[in-house]
Short mmCIF file of C-alpha atoms in Angstrom, two decimals:
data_model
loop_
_atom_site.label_atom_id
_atom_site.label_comp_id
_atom_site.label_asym_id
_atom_site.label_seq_id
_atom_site.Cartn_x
_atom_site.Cartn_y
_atom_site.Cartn_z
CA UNK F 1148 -8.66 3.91 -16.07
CA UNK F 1149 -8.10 4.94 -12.44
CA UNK F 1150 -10.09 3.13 -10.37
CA UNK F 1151 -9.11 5.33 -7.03
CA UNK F 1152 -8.53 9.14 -7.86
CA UNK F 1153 -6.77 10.95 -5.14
CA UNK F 1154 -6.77 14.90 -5.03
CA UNK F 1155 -5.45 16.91 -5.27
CA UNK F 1156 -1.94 15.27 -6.29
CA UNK F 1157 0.00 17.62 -3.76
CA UNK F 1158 -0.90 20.11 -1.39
CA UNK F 1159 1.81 22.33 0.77
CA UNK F 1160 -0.42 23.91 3.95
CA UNK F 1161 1.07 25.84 7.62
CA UNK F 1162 1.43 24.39 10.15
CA UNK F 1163 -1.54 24.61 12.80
CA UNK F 1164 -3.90 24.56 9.45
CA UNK F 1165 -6.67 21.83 8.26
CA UNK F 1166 -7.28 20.11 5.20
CA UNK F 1167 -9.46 17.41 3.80
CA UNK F 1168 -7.95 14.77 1.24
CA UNK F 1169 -10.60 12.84 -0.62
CA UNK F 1170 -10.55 9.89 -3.18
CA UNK F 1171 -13.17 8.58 -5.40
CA UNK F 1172 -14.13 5.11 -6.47
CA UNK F 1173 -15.13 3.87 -10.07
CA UNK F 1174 -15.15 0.49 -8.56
CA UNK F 1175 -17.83 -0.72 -5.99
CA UNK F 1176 -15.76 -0.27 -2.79
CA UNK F 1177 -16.42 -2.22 -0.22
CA UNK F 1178 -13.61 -0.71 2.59
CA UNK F 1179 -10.99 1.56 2.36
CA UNK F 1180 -7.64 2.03 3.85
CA UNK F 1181 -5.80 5.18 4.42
CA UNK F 1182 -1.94 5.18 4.57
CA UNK F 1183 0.90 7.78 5.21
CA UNK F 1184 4.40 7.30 3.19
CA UNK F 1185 6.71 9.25 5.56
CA UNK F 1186 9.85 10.50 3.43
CA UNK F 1187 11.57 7.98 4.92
CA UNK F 1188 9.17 5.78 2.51
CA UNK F 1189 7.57 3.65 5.11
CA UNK F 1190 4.02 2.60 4.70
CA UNK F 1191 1.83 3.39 8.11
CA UNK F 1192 -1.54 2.45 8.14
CA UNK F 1193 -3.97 4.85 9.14
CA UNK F 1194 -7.40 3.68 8.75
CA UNK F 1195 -9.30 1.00 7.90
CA UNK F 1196 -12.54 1.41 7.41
CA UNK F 1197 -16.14 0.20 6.43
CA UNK F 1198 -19.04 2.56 5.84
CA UNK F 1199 -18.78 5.05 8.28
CA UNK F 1200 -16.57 7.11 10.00
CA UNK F 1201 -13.90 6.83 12.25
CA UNK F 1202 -11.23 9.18 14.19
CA UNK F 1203 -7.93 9.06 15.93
CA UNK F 1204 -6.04 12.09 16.99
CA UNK F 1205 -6.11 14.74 14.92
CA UNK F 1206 -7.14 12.62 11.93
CA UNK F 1207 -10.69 11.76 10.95
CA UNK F 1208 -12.03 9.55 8.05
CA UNK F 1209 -14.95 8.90 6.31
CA UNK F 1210 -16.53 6.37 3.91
CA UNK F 1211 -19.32 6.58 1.75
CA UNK F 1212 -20.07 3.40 -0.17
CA UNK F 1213 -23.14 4.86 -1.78
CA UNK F 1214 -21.78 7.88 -3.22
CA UNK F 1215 -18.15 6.10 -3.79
CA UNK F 1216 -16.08 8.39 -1.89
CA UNK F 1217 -14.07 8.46 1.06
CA UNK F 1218 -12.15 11.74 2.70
CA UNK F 1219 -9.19 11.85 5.21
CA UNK F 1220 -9.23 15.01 7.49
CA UNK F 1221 -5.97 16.30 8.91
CA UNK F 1222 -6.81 18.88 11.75
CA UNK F 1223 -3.99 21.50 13.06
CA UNK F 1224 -1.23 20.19 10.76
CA UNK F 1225 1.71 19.36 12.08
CA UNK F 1226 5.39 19.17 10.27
CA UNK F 1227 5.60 15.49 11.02
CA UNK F 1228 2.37 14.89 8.86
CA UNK F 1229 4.50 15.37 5.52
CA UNK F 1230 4.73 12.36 3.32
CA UNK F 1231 2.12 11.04 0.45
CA UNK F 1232 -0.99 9.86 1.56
CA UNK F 1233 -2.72 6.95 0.17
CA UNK F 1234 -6.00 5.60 -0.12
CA UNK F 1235 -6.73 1.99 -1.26
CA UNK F 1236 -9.73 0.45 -1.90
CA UNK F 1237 -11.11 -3.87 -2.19
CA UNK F 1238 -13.39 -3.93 -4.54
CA UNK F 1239 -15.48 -7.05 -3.32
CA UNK F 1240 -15.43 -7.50 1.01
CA UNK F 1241 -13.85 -10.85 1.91
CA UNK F 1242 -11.62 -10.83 -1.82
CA UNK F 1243 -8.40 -9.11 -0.23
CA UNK F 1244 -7.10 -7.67 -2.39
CA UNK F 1245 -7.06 -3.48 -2.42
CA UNK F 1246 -6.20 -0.86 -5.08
CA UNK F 1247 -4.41 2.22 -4.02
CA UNK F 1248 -4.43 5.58 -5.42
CA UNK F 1249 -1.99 7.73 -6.84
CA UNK F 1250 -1.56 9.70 -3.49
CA UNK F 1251 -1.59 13.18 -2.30
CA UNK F 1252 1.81 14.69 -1.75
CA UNK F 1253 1.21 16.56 1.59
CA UNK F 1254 3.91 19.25 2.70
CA UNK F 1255 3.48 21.07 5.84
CA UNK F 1256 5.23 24.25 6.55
CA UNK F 1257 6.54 26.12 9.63
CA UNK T 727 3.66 -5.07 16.93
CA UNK T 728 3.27 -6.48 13.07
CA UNK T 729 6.36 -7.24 12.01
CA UNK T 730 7.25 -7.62 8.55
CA UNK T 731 11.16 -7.76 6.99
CA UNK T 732 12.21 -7.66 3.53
CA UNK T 733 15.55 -8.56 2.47
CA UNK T 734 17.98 -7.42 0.46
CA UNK T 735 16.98 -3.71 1.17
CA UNK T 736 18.90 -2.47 -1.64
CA UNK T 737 19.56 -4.67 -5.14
CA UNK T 738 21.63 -3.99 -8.45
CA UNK T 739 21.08 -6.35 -11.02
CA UNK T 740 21.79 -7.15 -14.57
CA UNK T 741 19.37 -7.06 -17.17
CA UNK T 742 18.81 -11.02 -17.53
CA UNK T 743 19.47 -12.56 -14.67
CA UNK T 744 17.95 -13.74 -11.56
CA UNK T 745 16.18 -11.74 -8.86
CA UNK T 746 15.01 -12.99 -5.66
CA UNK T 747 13.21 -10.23 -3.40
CA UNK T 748 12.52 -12.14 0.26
CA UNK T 749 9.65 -11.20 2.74
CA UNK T 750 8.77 -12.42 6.58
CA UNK T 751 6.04 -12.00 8.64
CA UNK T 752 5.79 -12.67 12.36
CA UNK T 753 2.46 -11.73 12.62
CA UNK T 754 0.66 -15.26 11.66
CA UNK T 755 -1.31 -13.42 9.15
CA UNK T 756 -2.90 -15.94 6.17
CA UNK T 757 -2.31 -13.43 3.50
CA UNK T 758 0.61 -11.91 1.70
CA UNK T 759 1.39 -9.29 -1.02
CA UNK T 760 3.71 -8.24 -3.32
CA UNK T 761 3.82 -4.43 -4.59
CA UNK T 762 5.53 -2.27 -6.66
CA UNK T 763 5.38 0.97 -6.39
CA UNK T 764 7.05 3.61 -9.38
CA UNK T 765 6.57 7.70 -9.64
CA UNK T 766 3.44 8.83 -10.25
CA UNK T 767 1.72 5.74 -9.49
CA UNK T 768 0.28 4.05 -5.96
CA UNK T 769 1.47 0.70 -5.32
CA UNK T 770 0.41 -1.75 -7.69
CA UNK T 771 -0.61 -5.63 -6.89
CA UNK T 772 2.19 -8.36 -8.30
CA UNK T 773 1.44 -11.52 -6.80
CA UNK T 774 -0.36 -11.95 -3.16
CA UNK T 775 -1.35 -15.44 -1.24
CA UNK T 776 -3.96 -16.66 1.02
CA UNK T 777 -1.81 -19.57 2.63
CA UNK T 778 1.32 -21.69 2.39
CA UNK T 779 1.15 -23.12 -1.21
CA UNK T 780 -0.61 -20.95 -2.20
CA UNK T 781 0.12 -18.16 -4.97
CA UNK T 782 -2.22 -16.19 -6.92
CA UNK T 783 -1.85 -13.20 -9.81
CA UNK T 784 -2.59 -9.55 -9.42
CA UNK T 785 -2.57 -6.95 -11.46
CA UNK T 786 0.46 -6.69 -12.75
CA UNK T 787 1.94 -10.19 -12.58
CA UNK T 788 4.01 -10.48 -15.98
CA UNK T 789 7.59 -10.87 -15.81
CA UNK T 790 7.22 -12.16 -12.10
CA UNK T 791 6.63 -15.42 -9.92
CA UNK T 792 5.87 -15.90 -6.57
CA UNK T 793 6.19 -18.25 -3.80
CA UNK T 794 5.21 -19.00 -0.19
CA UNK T 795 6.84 -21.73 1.62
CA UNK T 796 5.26 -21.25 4.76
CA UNK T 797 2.94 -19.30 6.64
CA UNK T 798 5.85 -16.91 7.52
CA UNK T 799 7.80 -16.30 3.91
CA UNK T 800 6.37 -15.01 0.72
CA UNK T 801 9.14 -14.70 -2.29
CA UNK T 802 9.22 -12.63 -5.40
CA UNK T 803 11.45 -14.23 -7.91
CA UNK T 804 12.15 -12.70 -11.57
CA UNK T 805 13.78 -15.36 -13.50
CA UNK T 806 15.03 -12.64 -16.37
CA UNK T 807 15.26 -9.04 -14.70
CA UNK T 808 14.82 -6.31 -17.50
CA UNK T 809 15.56 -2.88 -16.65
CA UNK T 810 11.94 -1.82 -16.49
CA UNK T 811 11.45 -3.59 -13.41
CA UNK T 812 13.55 -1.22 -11.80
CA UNK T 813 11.15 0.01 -9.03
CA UNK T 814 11.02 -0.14 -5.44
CA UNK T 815 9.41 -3.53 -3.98
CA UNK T 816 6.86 -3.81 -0.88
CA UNK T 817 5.52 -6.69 0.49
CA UNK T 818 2.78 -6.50 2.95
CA UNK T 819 0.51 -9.27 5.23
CA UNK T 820 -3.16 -8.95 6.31
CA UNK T 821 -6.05 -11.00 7.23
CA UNK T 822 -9.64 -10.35 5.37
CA UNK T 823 -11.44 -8.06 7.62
CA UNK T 824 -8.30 -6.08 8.77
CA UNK T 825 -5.64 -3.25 7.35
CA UNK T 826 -2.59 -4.77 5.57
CA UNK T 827 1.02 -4.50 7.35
CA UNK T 828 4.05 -3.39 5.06
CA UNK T 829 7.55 -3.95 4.98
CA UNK T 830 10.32 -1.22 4.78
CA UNK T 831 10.71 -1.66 0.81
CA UNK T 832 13.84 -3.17 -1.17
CA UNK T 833 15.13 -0.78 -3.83
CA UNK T 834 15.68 -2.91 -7.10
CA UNK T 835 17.60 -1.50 -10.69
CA UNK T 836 17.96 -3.28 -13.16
CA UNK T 837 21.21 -2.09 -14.98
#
C-alpha cells in the first residue's frame, strides 16, 4: 500500500498563479522532506521539516504529524518551477531512513 | 556545498553479468543511500549505511549488494544484472536530523 500519497499526480498551472501540493501519511511520520526533480532529473531539496511550518521564497510548507499530512505551497508560479515534486517521509525520528511519494508532475505555463 | 558524484553516469549491460554503480561524498556525512527510481514510482530504498563497514537492507534490496569502504564511498554492486533492473540509480548522504543530499543519477539497462 502507499505509504505517502501525493496529489494530484500532475498539475499544469500559468505562470504568476498558486497552488498547494499535499501528501498524506499511512505511516506515523515523524519529518518530511520536500524535493523538486528539475527535467534535467536532479534531486533539490526543498524542505525539511518537523511539525510545523516553514518558508523560503515563494515556497511555504507545512507539517501536521497529528492529522498525517503535510502541503507544499508554490506562490506566483514561475516557468522554472516545472519538474516532479516529491515528498518523503521517516517513519520513526532518529531511524533515517525516508519513503518518498509518487510525486506531482508540476508544469507551468507562459 | 554537498557534494555528491556518481559514476558511470550512463551504463549498458548484459543480462548476467556484473554491475558496479559508484558513489562519493565530500560532505563527511555518516549516512548513505542507494535509490532507484522507475515511472510511476518515487524513489525507492536499496541498500543505505550508517558508517564505514557498515551496510544495511531497505526496501527493495533483492538482486543487490552494497558496500562502503570508507566514510566517503558507498557501492552498489549487482553480481547478475537482469533486465528488470533497468532503472535509473541515485545515491544520496545525510546525517539523522538533516535533509538527504543526492547525486546526479546513473542511467542503467540491462539489455
Amino acid at each position: 500500500g502507499d505509504k505517502v500519497k501525493q496529489s494530484p499526480s500532475a498539475l499544469s498551472l500559468q505562470e504568476g498563479t498558486n497552488s498547494a501540493l499535499r501528501c498524506n501519511f499511512s505511516i506515523a511520520a515523524t519529518t518530511v522532506q520536500w524535493f523538486l526533480q528539475n527535467p534535467r532529473g536532479s534531486l533539490i531539496n526543498l524542505f525539511y521539516l518537523v511539525p510545523g511550518t516553514k518558508e523560503n521564497g515563494r515556497l511555504k510548507s507545512a507539517f501536521d504529524s497529528k492529522e498525517s499530512y503535510s502541503t507544499l505551497h508554490i506562490r506566483d508560479a514561475q516557468l522554472e518551477d516545472s519538474g516532479t515534486y516529491f515528498c518523503a517521509a521517516e517513519e520513526n525520528y532518529g531511524n533515517e531512513k525516508i519513503t518518498f511519494g509518487a510525486g506531482t508532475k508540476l508544469t507551468i505555463k507562459p | 556545498e554537498a557534494a555528491v558524484t556518481q559514476s558511470p553516469r550512463n551504463k549498458v549491460a548484459v543480462t548476467g553479468g556484473k554491475v558496479t554503480l559508484s558513489c562519493n561524498q565530500t560532505n563527511n556525512h555518516n549516512n548513505m543511500y542507494w535509490y532507484r527510481q522507475d515511472t510511476g514510482h518515487g524513489l525507492r530504498l536499496i541498500h543505505y549505511s550508517y558508517g564505514a563497514g557498515s551496510t544495511e537492507k531497505g526496501d527493495i534490496p533483492d538482486g543487490y549488494k552494497a558496500s562502503r569502504p570508507s566514510q566517503e564511498n558507498f557501492s552498489l554492486i549487482l553480481e547478475l544484472a537482469t533486465p528488470s533492473q533497468t532503472s535509473v540509480y541515485f545515491c544520496a548522504s545525510g546525517d539523522a536530523g538533516y535533509e538527504q543530499y543526492f547525486g546526479p543519477g546513473t542511467r542503467l539497462t540491462v539489455l
